[in-house]
C-alpha positions as protocol buffer text, in pm:
chain_id: "A"
residue {
  index: 1
  type: MET
  ca { x: -793 y: -7131 z: 2690 }
}
residue {
  index: 2
  type: LYS
  ca { x: -1088 y: -7089 z: 2457 }
}
residue {
  index: 3
  type: ILE
  ca { x: -984 y: -7060 z: 2073 }
}
residue {
  index: 4
  type: ALA
  ca { x: -1254 y: -6945 z: 1837 }
}
residue {
  index: 5
  type: ARG
  ca { x: -1245 y: -6928 z: 1461 }
}
residue {
  index: 6
  type: PHE
  ca { x: -1427 y: -6610 z: 1348 }
}
residue {
  index: 7
  type: SER
  ca { x: -1499 y: -6370 z: 1059 }
}
residue {
  index: 8
  type: THR
  ca { x: -1561 y: -6011 z: 1045 }
}
residue {
  index: 9
  type: GLU
  ca { x: -1739 y: -5819 z: 761 }
}
residue {
  index: 10
  type: GLY
  ca { x: -1521 y: -5840 z: 452 }
}
residue {
  index: 11
  type: GLU
  ca { x: -1237 y: -6041 z: 610 }
}
residue {
  index: 12
  type: ASP
  ca { x: -1131 y: -6412 z: 572 }
}
residue {
  index: 13
  type: PRO
  ca { x: -1159 y: -6634 z: 867 }
}
residue {
  index: 14
  type: ARG
  ca { x: -911 y: -6586 z: 1156 }
}
residue {
  index: 15
  type: TYR
  ca { x: -839 y: -6732 z: 1497 }
}
residue {
  index: 16
  type: GLY
  ca { x: -860 y: -6574 z: 1840 }
}
residue {
  index: 17
  type: ILE
  ca { x: -844 y: -6632 z: 2208 }
}
residue {
  index: 18
  type: LEU
  ca { x: -1174 y: -6572 z: 2371 }
}
residue {
  index: 19
  type: ASP
  ca { x: -1134 y: -6300 z: 2640 }
}
residue {
  index: 20
  type: GLU
  ca { x: -1450 y: -6233 z: 2807 }
}
residue {
  index: 21
  type: ARG
  ca { x: -1605 y: -5982 z: 2564 }
}
residue {
  index: 22
  type: ALA
  ca { x: -1337 y: -5984 z: 2293 }
}
residue {
  index: 23
  type: LEU
  ca { x: -1127 y: -6205 z: 2073 }
}
residue {
  index: 24
  type: VAL
  ca { x: -739 y: -6156 z: 2106 }
}
residue {
  index: 25
  type: VAL
  ca { x: -635 y: -6233 z: 1738 }
}
residue {
  index: 26
  type: LEU
  ca { x: -379 y: -6492 z: 1672 }
}
residue {
  index: 27
  type: ALA
  ca { x: -131 y: -6464 z: 1402 }
}
residue {
  index: 28
  type: GLY
  ca { x: -236 y: -6793 z: 1242 }
}
residue {
  index: 29
  type: ASP
  ca { x: -392 y: -7127 z: 1273 }
}
residue {
  index: 30
  type: PRO
  ca { x: -298 y: -7250 z: 1627 }
}
residue {
  index: 31
  type: MET
  ca { x: -286 y: -7604 z: 1521 }
}
residue {
  index: 32
  type: TYR
  ca { x: 30 y: -7519 z: 1303 }
}
residue {
  index: 33
  type: GLN
  ca { x: 144 y: -7180 z: 1431 }
}
residue {
  index: 34
  type: GLY
  ca { x: 82 y: -7178 z: 1808 }
}
residue {
  index: 35
  type: PHE
  ca { x: -63 y: -6904 z: 2021 }
}
residue {
  index: 36
  type: GLU
  ca { x: 127 y: -6610 z: 1902 }
}
residue {
  index: 37
  type: THR
  ca { x: -92 y: -6292 z: 1917 }
}
residue {
  index: 38
  type: THR
  ca { x: -97 y: -5992 z: 1692 }
}
residue {
  index: 39
  type: GLY
  ca { x: -198 y: -5746 z: 1948 }
}
residue {
  index: 40
  type: GLU
  ca { x: -536 y: -5679 z: 1776 }
}
residue {
  index: 41
  type: ARG
  ca { x: -852 y: -5732 z: 1970 }
}
residue {
  index: 42
  type: VAL
  ca { x: -1200 y: -5782 z: 1805 }
}
residue {
  index: 43
  type: SER
  ca { x: -1519 y: -5718 z: 2002 }
}
residue {
  index: 44
  type: LEU
  ca { x: -1747 y: -6032 z: 2024 }
}
residue {
  index: 45
  type: LYS
  ca { x: -2023 y: -5829 z: 1888 }
}
residue {
  index: 46
  type: ASP
  ca { x: -1842 y: -5757 z: 1563 }
}
residue {
  index: 47
  type: ALA
  ca { x: -1739 y: -6119 z: 1499 }
}
residue {
  index: 48
  type: LYS
  ca { x: -1927 y: -6411 z: 1366 }
}
residue {
  index: 49
  type: LEU
  ca { x: -1813 y: -6732 z: 1527 }
}
residue {
  index: 50
  type: LEU
  ca { x: -1750 y: -7010 z: 1274 }
}
residue {
  index: 51
  type: ALA
  ca { x: -1705 y: -7388 z: 1314 }
}
residue {
  index: 52
  type: PRO
  ca { x: -1382 y: -7384 z: 1526 }
}
residue {
  index: 53
  type: VAL
  ca { x: -1229 y: -7632 z: 1285 }
}
residue {
  index: 54
  type: ILE
  ca { x: -1293 y: -7774 z: 947 }
}
residue {
  index: 55
  type: PRO
  ca { x: -1135 y: -8127 z: 951 }
}
residue {
  index: 56
  type: ARG
  ca { x: -897 y: -8158 z: 653 }
}
residue {
  index: 57
  type: SER
  ca { x: -934 y: -8536 z: 676 }
}
residue {
  index: 58
  type: LYS
  ca { x: -1235 y: -8679 z: 863 }
}
residue {
  index: 59
  type: VAL
  ca { x: -1493 y: -8656 z: 1142 }
}
residue {
  index: 60
  type: ILE
  ca { x: -1493 y: -8991 z: 1329 }
}
residue {
  index: 61
  type: GLY
  ca { x: -1831 y: -9070 z: 1525 }
}
residue {
  index: 62
  type: VAL
  ca { x: -1861 y: -9307 z: 1811 }
}
residue {
  index: 63
  type: GLY
  ca { x: -2199 y: -9482 z: 1854 }
}
residue {
  index: 64
  type: LEU
  ca { x: -2368 y: -9636 z: 2145 }
}
residue {
  index: 65
  type: ASN
  ca { x: -2123 y: -9497 z: 2402 }
}
residue {
  index: 66
  type: TYR
  ca { x: -2377 y: -9432 z: 2689 }
}
residue {
  index: 67
  type: ALA
  ca { x: -2563 y: -9735 z: 2839 }
}
residue {
  index: 68
  type: GLU
  ca { x: -2896 y: -9562 z: 2868 }
}
residue {
  index: 69
  type: HIS
  ca { x: -2892 y: -9446 z: 2507 }
}
residue {
  index: 70
  type: VAL
  ca { x: -2810 y: -9803 z: 2405 }
}
residue {
  index: 71
  type: SER
  ca { x: -3128 y: -9908 z: 2582 }
}
residue {
  index: 72
  type: GLU
  ca { x: -3336 y: -9647 z: 2424 }
}
residue {
  index: 73
  type: MET
  ca { x: -3217 y: -9746 z: 2075 }
}
residue {
  index: 74
  type: GLU
  ca { x: -3280 y: -10107 z: 2164 }
}
residue {
  index: 75
  type: GLU
  ca { x: -2931 y: -10193 z: 2081 }
}
residue {
  index: 76
  type: ARG
  ca { x: -2662 y: -10414 z: 2251 }
}
residue {
  index: 77
  type: THR
  ca { x: -2318 y: -10311 z: 2332 }
}
residue {
  index: 78
  type: ALA
  ca { x: -2000 y: -10465 z: 2192 }
}
residue {
  index: 79
  type: ASP
  ca { x: -1658 y: -10516 z: 2338 }
}
residue {
  index: 80
  type: ASP
  ca { x: -1513 y: -10254 z: 2094 }
}
residue {
  index: 81
  type: PRO
  ca { x: -1648 y: -9914 z: 2042 }
}
residue {
  index: 82
  type: VAL
  ca { x: -1875 y: -9854 z: 1737 }
}
residue {
  index: 83
  type: VAL
  ca { x: -1720 y: -9605 z: 1496 }
}
residue {
  index: 84
  type: PHE
  ca { x: -1823 y: -9439 z: 1177 }
}
residue {
  index: 85
  type: LEU
  ca { x: -1726 y: -9150 z: 950 }
}
residue {
  index: 86
  type: LYS
  ca { x: -1899 y: -8822 z: 878 }
}
residue {
  index: 87
  type: PRO
  ca { x: -1762 y: -8606 z: 580 }
}
residue {
  index: 88
  type: ASN
  ca { x: -1608 y: -8277 z: 644 }
}
residue {
  index: 89
  type: THR
  ca { x: -1874 y: -8125 z: 427 }
}
residue {
  index: 90
  type: SER
  ca { x: -2132 y: -8193 z: 703 }
}
residue {
  index: 91
  type: VAL
  ca { x: -1968 y: -7944 z: 933 }
}
residue {
  index: 92
  type: ILE
  ca { x: -2130 y: -7619 z: 1020 }
}
residue {
  index: 93
  type: GLY
  ca { x: -2066 y: -7364 z: 1289 }
}
residue {
  index: 94
  type: PRO
  ca { x: -2281 y: -7182 z: 1569 }
}
residue {
  index: 95
  type: GLU
  ca { x: -2601 y: -7025 z: 1448 }
}
residue {
  index: 96
  type: ASP
  ca { x: -2582 y: -7193 z: 1104 }
}
residue {
  index: 97
  type: PRO
  ca { x: -2902 y: -7368 z: 1011 }
}
residue {
  index: 98
  type: ILE
  ca { x: -2937 y: -7751 z: 1015 }
}
residue {
  index: 99
  type: ARG
  ca { x: -3109 y: -7807 z: 691 }
}
residue {
  index: 100
  type: LEU
  ca { x: -3340 y: -8103 z: 671 }
}
residue {
  index: 101
  type: PRO
  ca { x: -3365 y: -8274 z: 329 }
}
residue {
  index: 102
  type: ALA
  ca { x: -3707 y: -8339 z: 196 }
}
residue {
  index: 103
  type: ASP
  ca { x: -3856 y: -8698 z: 234 }
}
residue {
  index: 104
  type: ILE
  ca { x: -3619 y: -8857 z: 449 }
}
residue {
  index: 105
  type: GLY
  ca { x: -3829 y: -8909 z: 759 }
}
residue {
  index: 106
  type: ARG
  ca { x: -3745 y: -8843 z: 1121 }
}
residue {
  index: 107
  type: VAL
  ca { x: -3420 y: -8635 z: 1194 }
}
residue {
  index: 108
  type: ASP
  ca { x: -3290 y: -8653 z: 1542 }
}
residue {
  index: 109
  type: HIS
  ca { x: -3045 y: -8446 z: 1739 }
}
residue {
  index: 110
  type: GLU
  ca { x: -2749 y: -8605 z: 1932 }
}
residue {
  index: 111
  type: GLY
  ca { x: -2555 y: -8361 z: 2166 }
}
residue {
  index: 112
  type: GLU
  ca { x: -2194 y: -8468 z: 2212 }
}
residue {
  index: 113
  type: LEU
  ca { x: -1859 y: -8387 z: 2352 }
}
residue {
  index: 114
  type: ALA
  ca { x: -1600 y: -8360 z: 2054 }
}
residue {
  index: 115
  type: ILE
  ca { x: -1226 y: -8404 z: 2056 }
}
residue {
  index: 116
  type: VAL
  ca { x: -1008 y: -8201 z: 1839 }
}
residue {
  index: 117
  type: VAL
  ca { x: -697 y: -8376 z: 1742 }
}
residue {
  index: 118
  type: GLY
  ca { x: -386 y: -8155 z: 1757 }
}
residue {
  index: 119
  type: SER
  ca { x: -114 y: -8378 z: 1611 }
}
residue {
  index: 120
  type: LEU
  ca { x: -36 y: -8674 z: 1382 }
}
residue {
  index: 121
  type: ALA
  ca { x: -120 y: -8982 z: 1574 }
}
residue {
  index: 122
  type: LYS
  ca { x: -98 y: -9353 z: 1512 }
}
residue {
  index: 123
  type: ASN
  ca { x: -123 y: -9637 z: 1762 }
}
residue {
  index: 124
  type: VAL
  ca { x: -151 y: -9408 z: 2053 }
}
residue {
  index: 125
  type: ALA
  ca { x: -135 y: -9578 z: 2398 }
}
residue {
  index: 126
  type: LYS
  ca { x: -407 y: -9481 z: 2651 }
}
residue {
  index: 127
  type: GLU
  ca { x: -161 y: -9318 z: 2893 }
}
residue {
  index: 128
  type: ASP
  ca { x: -51 y: -9084 z: 2612 }
}
residue {
  index: 129
  type: PHE
  ca { x: -399 y: -8981 z: 2476 }
}
residue {
  index: 130
  type: ALA
  ca { x: -365 y: -8611 z: 2592 }
}
residue {
  index: 131
  type: SER
  ca { x: -45 y: -8548 z: 2405 }
}
residue {
  index: 132
  type: VAL
  ca { x: -243 y: -8579 z: 2073 }
}
residue {
  index: 133
  type: ILE
  ca { x: -535 y: -8353 z: 2162 }
}
residue {
  index: 134
  type: LEU
  ca { x: -549 y: -7991 z: 2093 }
}
residue {
  index: 135
  type: GLY
  ca { x: -873 y: -7948 z: 2285 }
}
residue {
  index: 136
  type: TYR
  ca { x: -1245 y: -8012 z: 2313 }
}
residue {
  index: 137
  type: THR
  ca { x: -1571 y: -7853 z: 2146 }
}
residue {
  index: 138
  type: ILE
  ca { x: -1931 y: -7920 z: 2133 }
}
residue {
  index: 139
  type: ALA
  ca { x: -2105 y: -8137 z: 1849 }
}
residue {
  index: 140
  type: ASN
  ca { x: -2449 y: -8225 z: 1736 }
}
residue {
  index: 141
  type: ASP
  ca { x: -2437 y: -8552 z: 1546 }
}
residue {
  index: 142
  type: VAL
  ca { x: -2764 y: -8488 z: 1356 }
}
residue {
  index: 143
  type: THR
  ca { x: -2899 y: -8824 z: 1223 }
}
residue {
  index: 144
  type: ALA
  ca { x: -3171 y: -8922 z: 977 }
}
residue {
  index: 145
  type: ARG
  ca { x: -3320 y: -9198 z: 1203 }
}
residue {
  index: 146
  type: ASP
  ca { x: -3540 y: -9361 z: 946 }
}
residue {
  index: 147
  type: LEU
  ca { x: -3255 y: -9382 z: 684 }
}
residue {
  index: 148
  type: GLN
  ca { x: -3023 y: -9528 z: 951 }
}
residue {
  index: 149
  type: ALA
  ca { x: -3265 y: -9809 z: 1008 }
}
residue {
  index: 150
  type: ARG
  ca { x: -3344 y: -9857 z: 642 }
}
residue {
  index: 151
  type: ASP
  ca { x: -2976 y: -9856 z: 519 }
}
residue {
  index: 152
  type: GLY
  ca { x: -2831 y: -10086 z: 786 }
}
residue {
  index: 153
  type: GLN
  ca { x: -2513 y: -9860 z: 796 }
}
residue {
  index: 154
  type: TRP
  ca { x: -2479 y: -9517 z: 899 }
}
residue {
  index: 155
  type: ALA
  ca { x: -2288 y: -9324 z: 628 }
}
residue {
  index: 156
  type: ARG
  ca { x: -2597 y: -9159 z: 458 }
}
residue {
  index: 157
  type: ALA
  ca { x: -2809 y: -9102 z: 761 }
}
residue {
  index: 158
  type: LYS
  ca { x: -2531 y: -8904 z: 941 }
}
residue {
  index: 159
  type: GLY
  ca { x: -2356 y: -8764 z: 635 }
}
residue {
  index: 160
  type: PHE
  ca { x: -2587 y: -8490 z: 492 }
}
residue {
  index: 161
  type: ASP
  ca { x: -2460 y: -8133 z: 457 }
}
residue {
  index: 162
  type: THR
  ca { x: -2516 y: -7938 z: 786 }
}
residue {
  index: 163
  type: PHE
  ca { x: -2556 y: -8266 z: 988 }
}
residue {
  index: 164
  type: CYS
  ca { x: -2244 y: -8193 z: 1188 }
}
residue {
  index: 165
  type: PRO
  ca { x: -2272 y: -7853 z: 1387 }
}
residue {
  index: 166
  type: LEU
  ca { x: -1945 y: -7780 z: 1580 }
}
residue {
  index: 167
  type: GLY
  ca { x: -1859 y: -7505 z: 1820 }
}
residue {
  index: 168
  type: PRO
  ca { x: -1855 y: -7253 z: 1962 }
}
residue {
  index: 169
  type: VAL
  ca { x: -1493 y: -7276 z: 2063 }
}
residue {
  index: 170
  type: ILE
  ca { x: -1214 y: -7526 z: 2139 }
}
residue {
  index: 171
  type: GLU
  ca { x: -1142 y: -7544 z: 2497 }
}
residue {
  index: 172
  type: THR
  ca { x: -772 y: -7645 z: 2549 }
}
residue {
  index: 173
  type: GLU
  ca { x: -767 y: -7664 z: 2929 }
}
residue {
  index: 174
  type: ILE
  ca { x: -1038 y: -7886 z: 3058 }
}
residue {
  index: 175
  type: ASP
  ca { x: -1060 y: -8223 z: 3222 }
}
residue {
  index: 176
  type: PRO
  ca { x: -1316 y: -8415 z: 3002 }
}
residue {
  index: 177
  type: SER
  ca { x: -1382 y: -8705 z: 3239 }
}
residue {
  index: 178
  type: ASP
  ca { x: -1671 y: -8568 z: 3423 }
}
residue {
  index: 179
  type: ILE
  ca { x: -1832 y: -8275 z: 3266 }
}
residue {
  index: 180
  type: ARG
  ca { x: -2218 y: -8202 z: 3218 }
}
residue {
  index: 181
  type: LEU
  ca { x: -2384 y: -8218 z: 2887 }
}
residue {
  index: 182
  type: GLU
  ca { x: -2722 y: -8091 z: 2818 }
}
residue {
  index: 183
  type: THR
  ca { x: -2940 y: -8066 z: 2495 }
}
residue {
  index: 184
  type: ARG
  ca { x: -3247 y: -7840 z: 2457 }
}
residue {
  index: 185
  type: VAL
  ca { x: -3489 y: -7796 z: 2181 }
}
residue {
  index: 186
  type: ASP
  ca { x: -3689 y: -7467 z: 2199 }
}
residue {
  index: 187
  type: GLY
  ca { x: -3572 y: -7441 z: 2558 }
}
residue {
  index: 188
  type: ASP
  ca { x: -3696 y: -7789 z: 2655 }
}
residue {
  index: 189
  type: LEU
  ca { x: -3441 y: -8017 z: 2820 }
}
residue {
  index: 190
  type: ARG
  ca { x: -3408 y: -8345 z: 2600 }
}
residue {
  index: 191
  type: GLN
  ca { x: -3059 y: -8475 z: 2722 }
}
residue {
  index: 192
  type: ALA
  ca { x: -2871 y: -8451 z: 3034 }
}
residue {
  index: 193
  type: ALA
  ca { x: -2568 y: -8652 z: 3135 }
}
residue {
  index: 194
  type: SER
  ca { x: -2207 y: -8643 z: 3252 }
}
residue {
  index: 195
  type: THR
  ca { x: -1920 y: -8771 z: 3038 }
}
residue {
  index: 196
  type: ASN
  ca { x: -1828 y: -9006 z: 3331 }
}
residue {
  index: 197
  type: GLU
  ca { x: -2125 y: -9216 z: 3211 }
}
residue {
  index: 198
  type: MET
  ca { x: -1937 y: -9308 z: 2878 }
}
residue {
  index: 199
  type: ILE
  ca { x: -1888 y: -9678 z: 2827 }
}
residue {
  index: 200
  type: HIS
  ca { x: -1558 y: -9618 z: 2655 }
}
residue {
  index: 201
  type: ASP
  ca { x: -1370 y: -9324 z: 2806 }
}
residue {
  index: 202
  type: ILE
  ca { x: -1166 y: -9082 z: 2599 }
}
residue {
  index: 203
  type: PRO
  ca { x: -819 y: -9256 z: 2643 }
}
residue {
  index: 204
  type: THR
  ca { x: -978 y: -9584 z: 2530 }
}
residue {
  index: 205
  type: LEU
  ca { x: -1137 y: -9416 z: 2230 }
}
residue {
  index: 206
  type: ILE
  ca { x: -798 y: -9241 z: 2128 }
}
residue {
  index: 207
  type: GLU
  ca { x: -618 y: -9573 z: 2160 }
}
residue {
  index: 208
  type: PHE
  ca { x: -887 y: -9769 z: 1963 }
}
residue {
  index: 209
  type: ILE
  ca { x: -948 y: -9521 z: 1687 }
}
residue {
  index: 210
  type: SER
  ca { x: -569 y: -9449 z: 1625 }
}
residue {
  index: 211
  type: SER
  ca { x: -518 y: -9820 z: 1580 }
}
residue {
  index: 212
  type: ILE
  ca { x: -756 y: -9800 z: 1277 }
}
residue {
  index: 213
  type: TRP
  ca { x: -679 y: -9456 z: 1117 }
}
residue {
  index: 214
  type: THR
  ca { x: -388 y: -9238 z: 1136 }
}
residue {
  index: 215
  type: LEU
  ca { x: -526 y: -8923 z: 1306 }
}
residue {
  index: 216
  type: LEU
  ca { x: -430 y: -8586 z: 1143 }
}
residue {
  index: 217
  type: PRO
  ca { x: -431 y: -8239 z: 1296 }
}
residue {
  index: 218
  type: GLY
  ca { x: -792 y: -8103 z: 1280 }
}
residue {
  index: 219
  type: ASP
  ca { x: -961 y: -8432 z: 1279 }
}
residue {
  index: 220
  type: VAL
  ca { x: -1261 y: -8438 z: 1507 }
}
residue {
  index: 221
  type: ILE
  ca { x: -1385 y: -8728 z: 1713 }
}
residue {
  index: 222
  type: LEU
  ca { x: -1749 y: -8729 z: 1837 }
}
residue {
  index: 223
  type: THR
  ca { x: -1751 y: -8922 z: 2169 }
}
residue {
  index: 224
  type: GLY
  ca { x: -2112 y: -9049 z: 2168 }
}
residue {
  index: 225
  type: THR
  ca { x: -2456 y: -8919 z: 2285 }
}
residue {
  index: 226
  type: PRO
  ca { x: -2640 y: -8997 z: 2605 }
}
residue {
  index: 227
  type: ALA
  ca { x: -3000 y: -9093 z: 2624 }
}
residue {
  index: 228
  type: GLY
  ca { x: -3286 y: -8852 z: 2530 }
}
residue {
  index: 229
  type: VAL
  ca { x: -3216 y: -8821 z: 2156 }
}
residue {
  index: 230
  type: GLY
  ca { x: -3531 y: -8690 z: 1978 }
}
residue {
  index: 231
  type: GLN
  ca { x: -3675 y: -8557 z: 1666 }
}
residue {
  index: 232
  type: ILE
  ca { x: -3610 y: -8205 z: 1540 }
}
residue {
  index: 233
  type: ARG
  ca { x: -3843 y: -8008 z: 1324 }
}
residue {
  index: 234
  type: ASP
  ca { x: -3856 y: -7714 z: 1085 }
}
residue {
  index: 235
  type: GLY
  ca { x: -3837 y: -7390 z: 1287 }
}
residue {
  index: 236
  type: GLU
  ca { x: -3699 y: -7532 z: 1608 }
}
residue {
  index: 237
  type: VAL
  ca { x: -3373 y: -7436 z: 1768 }
}
residue {
  index: 238
  type: VAL
  ca { x: -3135 y: -7697 z: 1910 }
}
residue {
  index: 239
  type: GLU
  ca { x: -2888 y: -7593 z: 2173 }
}
residue {
  index: 240
  type: VAL
  ca { x: -2612 y: -7833 z: 2320 }
}
residue {
  index: 241
  type: THR
  ca { x: -2429 y: -7698 z: 2633 }
}
residue {
  index: 242
  type: ILE
  ca { x: -2128 y: -7854 z: 2783 }
}
residue {
  index: 243
  type: SER
  ca { x: -1994 y: -7700 z: 3117 }
}
residue {
  index: 244
  type: GLY
  ca { x: -1658 y: -7543 z: 3068 }
}
residue {
  index: 245
  type: ILE
  ca { x: -1708 y: -7497 z: 2703 }
}
residue {
  index: 246
  type: GLY
  ca { x: -2019 y: -7312 z: 2616 }
}
residue {
  index: 247
  type: SER
  ca { x: -2338 y: -7361 z: 2409 }
}
residue {
  index: 248
  type: LEU
  ca { x: -2377 y: -7470 z: 2055 }
}
residue {
  index: 249
  type: ARG
  ca { x: -2692 y: -7323 z: 1907 }
}
residue {
  index: 250
  type: ASN
  ca { x: -2839 y: -7404 z: 1571 }
}
residue {
  index: 251
  type: PRO
  ca { x: -3181 y: -7332 z: 1406 }
}
residue {
  index: 252
  type: VAL
  ca { x: -3345 y: -7598 z: 1201 }
}
residue {
  index: 253
  type: ILE
  ca { x: -3485 y: -7535 z: 864 }
}
residue {
  index: 254
  type: ALA
  ca { x: -3674 y: -7775 z: 624 }
}
residue {
  index: 255
  type: ARG
  ca { x: -3528 y: -7791 z: 284 }
}
residue {
  index: 256
  type: HIS
  ca { x: -3826 y: -7791 z: 42 }
}
């Protein structure tokens, strides 16, 4: 089931189940009110898809989770996953512009599979990981690469406004263990991998992260990016596609 958050002209954001060319409107936020429908249908051409979730608490990033990406970044892997936080103010939706701040140097795309947490979770065992997940969406962990190297920690480099595109939908019925991820910039393929190449799989990530932070409904976990990260520039369009979920497309605009 594909769940979208959307708006129509003059209306507050609502949620719907994607049904080919239309959205079957839900009575409320599915995270708290389930999947009861109102009977209304909204054509996709009349709807603007928004970020499918705005985390009330946190976006958790996982770094260096694909071996080839570790190599291209000239880093070394550790026994534990590398984790960091992005503010919820960095979240934008499909077609929203990634805005490049002035004078920060190189900014890169990082296409990723993202987990949307569906329930309160703490110290979750690997075998129970699925019980706390609402579904999966697509993310672009936009990163100011020069700042990342200069600061020595990642909060500023990954935390700018617009640096966490999410969407277009939350897919609730997908096996995330072996799905294809591709990132294109102006149509040119930059990243291509399968999630089965992750160093730390999703059950491991849920167990590890929930041992550090209490996960709240709506929290988002970015599971890491494969090799092929690269610079994005003013006027380009970044598109991250994950099989079974869809494509997340965002233009890039320089902020002068």
